[in-house]
Amino acid sequence: MNEYNYTKPQLTALLLLRFFTGWHILYEGIAKAMNPQWTSFGFLQESQWVLAGFSGWVTSNPSVLAVVDFMNVWGLIAIGLGLIVGLFFKVAAVAGFILVLMYWMNSPALVGVEYSMPVEGHNLIVNKTLIQAGALLTLALFSTSKIFGLDALIGNFKRKGEVAE
Amino acid sequence: MSDINENKQGTPEKENNNPQNRPGENKSGMSRRKMVKALAGLPVLGLFGHQLLKKRDYDLGKREAIMRELRLDEIKFPASDYGSGNNPGGDLLRVGIIGYGVRGNQLANSLGFMHPNDVKTRQERGTLDEWLGQEYLNVALTGISDVFDLHTENGMAVARNEIRPGGENAPKLPVKRYRHYHEMLEDPDIDAVIIATPDHHHGQMTIDAANAGKHIYCEKSVANTEEEVNALYSAVKSSGVVYQLGHQITQNVIYQQARELINRDMLGKVTLVQTASNRNTAHGAWVRHMNSNGNPKPGCANTIDWKQWLGPAPEVPFSQYRYYNWTLFFDYATGLIGQLFTHEYDAMNQILNLGIPKTVTSSGGIYFWKDGRDMADMLHIVFEYPNRELTLLYSGNLSSSRPRGRVIMGHDGSMEIGNTITINADRNSTKYQQAISAGIIDPRSPMVSFNPSSGQVDAVTSASERYYAERGLTTTTINGRRVDVNHLHLREWIKCIRDGGRPSVNIDVAFDEGMACVMAQKAYVEKRVVTWDEVNRKIV
């Protein structure tokens, strides 16, 4: 038993989920950062459903698009790093949940919504993006970073400070 | 739920209520064991970094193998001096625009002048700065001549607007309105003219402007008849003015790259070039007398100088339909040939130096737009270059927008050119046979792409990069900046006026293009094989 009262298998499973999700998000960010041609333009242009208007506004404003691209790339990298090393873990997981949910809301696999870009696999409403959003929400609620993460050190320093007062 | 009951505080108080004195703890009050646990993410991060480098090496290795195989590693593309911040220098050039319709207005924008309403729209859309950042060309728009009052007033407002590249230091000269273009040509205060009228004026206006000693930027097509092409060629040649034909498309940097890649014999022997136009709207088929809400566009016999508009064309009563839809009638234009094939010809001529074909045949008809037009809405033209052992095909269609690319086909590979270049190896290529069997080159997917926004040749390695490479861009990118191609084409013309040199679509290039187009029109109208007599330099 540990401070979260997880059993060992539970803790292991949560850690695996955390590393897998963090790894994937980190590489999504780094791959974009390493490709000078990358822009969210193509993705946002395909946007359908409730965020289509917002995405249209972004793609029609080159300066806004540049900001969105920058925040997306470095946001992904920061979230991925936060998840893997367990630093500001809850913030990272919640931010990741919101970001990934926004990806899904831009291109949900709804009936009757079609895309010109090829989609991986066969999806009906639920696709891998939505599942990843679910994973991030779960991770945010079942934190492991105060045992296996730099948050443990931060928490410790904080407590040290409190004690000294 | 009970056994996964998270302790909300997440603090180890139960086991660590006296942090200072517990054995096995470091200075921060933490056991070594806990410290090691807290760093659990680091090995994962290390593994990630290791795999990332491995992937990068693999991709670079693959890219380098293709680059070496194709000798692309040695390739050097000419750098552009655009946006280097140099003052254009020289004297201020005073420009007049003849024909201030939609196209005239676009060219004014590219020259650095914009209507106050359009400035406002751009401001709202956040694209004004991009336009204001356009290089200042040290020109003043000082004259407007149009047969339609509304167009002239529009042009005057554009020329007078002081919000423009070059800022407050840009000179503010008075703007003159000329009722007839001859008055503009006679005015010593005009140095150069931009001709953006319907095509039936291009020949005579170019001749008149050259004789008046004005430099000329003329929209395509060159002229509608063989006589006009000959006459304007002689006039421009003997006057010494700088002539540029309005083919902004080749200012897209990828054309220089395409030429460079073909000169390196990447495609092997090129025998077939395929070009096409694919449109499927009324506007695209040049039915343009109604505005978007279904009402007739402005203009009547009182506001349009009809006699001047007709110019050298046969006399007919005033017709608003003809005024807006002139492209449909052979009295004013050569249809798809003059409007769209010219661009295709220019694109391929810039890359392959095609010149005038030996023979031209054509077929087609009016299959879809039964509105009394002369021009074909389905048109196929075959240009033979027996000396080059090459055929140029053109197929224009106004009732289907299915894309058919612009493709140069060689024995070893084919190149498709849009706003990007992609090259595929031919599966039966002699040259790439070894590389194909060794798995370095896959003939099923592009082996090389060039995307102007990346500024370099890419050996394509991933599906997503390929996807983005195929996406079109509306502008070209130079030194990391998006630049309007019309602006570049005008800039080149102005630079040649100022510093000497020949623009890319100069009078000799325009002569060849003009003749090729006249041959195509003759072949379609006369339903026969049209031949170029090289000795007597005439069409037979």
PDB file of N, CA and C in Angstrom, chain A residues 6 13-14 17-18 21 83 89-90 93-94 97 130-144, chain B residues 4 6:
ATOM      1  N   TYR A   6      -3.353   2.673  -3.678  1.00  0.00           N
ATOM      2  CA  TYR A   6      -3.495   1.807  -4.847  1.00  0.00           C
ATOM      3  C   TYR A   6      -2.832   0.481  -4.535  1.00  0.00           C
ATOM      4  N   ALA A  13      -0.517  -0.396 -13.612  1.00  0.00           N
ATOM      5  CA  ALA A  13      -1.367  -0.122 -14.776  1.00  0.00           C
ATOM      6  C   ALA A  13      -1.494   1.378 -15.005  1.00  0.00           C
ATOM      7  N   LEU A  14      -1.672   2.127 -13.930  1.00  0.00           N
ATOM      8  CA  LEU A  14      -1.800   3.580 -14.066  1.00  0.00           C
ATOM      9  C   LEU A  14      -0.504   4.190 -14.598  1.00  0.00           C
ATOM     10  N   LEU A  17      -0.245   3.458 -18.322  1.00  0.00           N
ATOM     11  CA  LEU A  17      -1.155   4.338 -19.061  1.00  0.00           C
ATOM     12  C   LEU A  17      -0.550   5.740 -19.157  1.00  0.00           C
ATOM     13  N   ARG A  18       0.053   6.174 -18.045  1.00  0.00           N
ATOM     14  CA  ARG A  18       0.649   7.505 -17.996  1.00  0.00           C
ATOM     15  C   ARG A  18       1.829   7.604 -18.972  1.00  0.00           C
ATOM     16  N   THR A  21       0.602   7.403 -22.709  1.00  0.00           N
ATOM     17  CA  THR A  21      -0.072   8.639 -23.148  1.00  0.00           C
ATOM     18  C   THR A  21       0.935   9.777 -23.277  1.00  0.00           C
ATOM     19  N   LEU A  83       3.622  14.616 -18.161  1.00  0.00           N
ATOM     20  CA  LEU A  83       3.039  13.291 -17.885  1.00  0.00           C
ATOM     21  C   LEU A  83       4.134  12.267 -17.613  1.00  0.00           C
ATOM     22  N   PHE A  89       1.703  17.322 -12.633  1.00  0.00           N
ATOM     23  CA  PHE A  89       1.033  16.248 -13.331  1.00  0.00           C
ATOM     24  C   PHE A  89      -0.440  16.520 -13.602  1.00  0.00           C
ATOM     25  N   LYS A  90      -1.142  16.992 -12.543  1.00  0.00           N
ATOM     26  CA  LYS A  90      -2.593  17.187 -12.720  1.00  0.00           C
ATOM     27  C   LYS A  90      -2.881  18.265 -13.757  1.00  0.00           C
ATOM     28  N   ALA A  93      -2.254  16.770 -17.148  1.00  0.00           N
ATOM     29  CA  ALA A  93      -3.284  15.812 -17.567  1.00  0.00           C
ATOM     30  C   ALA A  93      -4.578  16.523 -17.929  1.00  0.00           C
ATOM     31  N   VAL A  94      -4.953  17.519 -17.133  1.00  0.00           N
ATOM     32  CA  VAL A  94      -6.190  18.248 -17.425  1.00  0.00           C
ATOM     33  C   VAL A  94      -6.034  19.047 -18.720  1.00  0.00           C
ATOM     34  N   PHE A  97      -6.216  16.708 -21.534  1.00  0.00           N
ATOM     35  CA  PHE A  97      -7.606  16.292 -21.749  1.00  0.00           C
ATOM     36  C   PHE A  97      -8.346  17.347 -22.586  1.00  0.00           C
ATOM     37  N   LEU A 130     -10.730  10.347 -28.928  1.00  0.00           N
ATOM     38  CA  LEU A 130     -11.652  10.454 -27.795  1.00  0.00           C
ATOM     39  C   LEU A 130     -11.219   9.532 -26.667  1.00  0.00           C
ATOM     40  N   ILE A 131     -10.727   8.354 -27.049  1.00  0.00           N
ATOM     41  CA  ILE A 131     -10.261   7.414 -26.022  1.00  0.00           C
ATOM     42  C   ILE A 131      -9.061   8.008 -25.283  1.00  0.00           C
ATOM     43  N   GLN A 132      -8.193   8.690 -26.045  1.00  0.00           N
ATOM     44  CA  GLN A 132      -7.036   9.322 -25.406  1.00  0.00           C
ATOM     45  C   GLN A 132      -7.494  10.428 -24.449  1.00  0.00           C
ATOM     46  N   ALA A 133      -8.527  11.166 -24.859  1.00  0.00           N
ATOM     47  CA  ALA A 133      -9.066  12.192 -23.957  1.00  0.00           C
ATOM     48  C   ALA A 133      -9.554  11.533 -22.669  1.00  0.00           C
ATOM     49  N   GLY A 134     -10.245  10.399 -22.817  1.00  0.00           N
ATOM     50  CA  GLY A 134     -10.718   9.656 -21.651  1.00  0.00           C
ATOM     51  C   GLY A 134      -9.567   9.207 -20.763  1.00  0.00           C
ATOM     52  N   ALA A 135      -8.489   8.748 -21.399  1.00  0.00           N
ATOM     53  CA  ALA A 135      -7.324   8.290 -20.646  1.00  0.00           C
ATOM     54  C   ALA A 135      -6.733   9.443 -19.843  1.00  0.00           C
ATOM     55  N   LEU A 136      -6.665  10.619 -20.463  1.00  0.00           N
ATOM     56  CA  LEU A 136      -6.078  11.770 -19.778  1.00  0.00           C
ATOM     57  C   LEU A 136      -6.932  12.213 -18.595  1.00  0.00           C
ATOM     58  N   LEU A 137      -8.258  12.139 -18.779  1.00  0.00           N
ATOM     59  CA  LEU A 137      -9.153  12.496 -17.680  1.00  0.00           C
ATOM     60  C   LEU A 137      -8.966  11.518 -16.519  1.00  0.00           C
ATOM     61  N   THR A 138      -8.879  10.241 -16.868  1.00  0.00           N
ATOM     62  CA  THR A 138      -8.663   9.212 -15.847  1.00  0.00           C
ATOM     63  C   THR A 138      -7.353   9.452 -15.106  1.00  0.00           C
ATOM     64  N   LEU A 139      -6.297   9.745 -15.862  1.00  0.00           N
ATOM     65  CA  LEU A 139      -4.988   9.986 -15.251  1.00  0.00           C
ATOM     66  C   LEU A 139      -5.048  11.178 -14.296  1.00  0.00           C
ATOM     67  N   ALA A 140      -5.782  12.213 -14.696  1.00  0.00           N
ATOM     68  CA  ALA A 140      -5.881  13.410 -13.860  1.00  0.00           C
ATOM     69  C   ALA A 140      -6.523  13.065 -12.517  1.00  0.00           C
ATOM     70  N   LEU A 141      -7.485  12.129 -12.554  1.00  0.00           N
ATOM     71  CA  LEU A 141      -8.201  11.778 -11.317  1.00  0.00           C
ATOM     72  C   LEU A 141      -7.489  10.694 -10.513  1.00  0.00           C
ATOM     73  N   PHE A 142      -6.663   9.914 -11.188  1.00  0.00           N
ATOM     74  CA  PHE A 142      -5.910   8.865 -10.489  1.00  0.00           C
ATOM     75  C   PHE A 142      -4.428   9.161 -10.606  1.00  0.00           C
ATOM     76  N   SER A 143      -4.026  10.155  -9.869  1.00  0.00           N
ATOM     77  CA  SER A 143      -2.660  10.657  -9.964  1.00  0.00           C
ATOM     78  C   SER A 143      -1.654   9.642  -9.412  1.00  0.00           C
ATOM     79  N   THR A 144      -0.465   9.595 -10.004  1.00  0.00           N
ATOM     80  CA  THR A 144       0.604   8.726  -9.505  1.00  0.00           C
ATOM     81  C   THR A 144       1.890   9.519  -9.286  1.00  0.00           C
TER      82      THR A 144
ATOM     83  N   ILE B   4      -9.107   1.910  -4.114  1.00  0.00           N
ATOM     84  CA  ILE B   4      -8.392   2.913  -4.899  1.00  0.00           C
ATOM     85  C   ILE B   4      -8.784   4.297  -4.413  1.00  0.00           C
ATOM     86  N   GLU B   6      -8.102   7.552  -3.258  1.00  0.00           N
ATOM     87  CA  GLU B   6      -6.952   8.458  -3.225  1.00  0.00           C
ATOM     88  C   GLU B   6      -7.004   9.342  -1.982  1.00  0.00           C
TER      89      GLU B   6
END
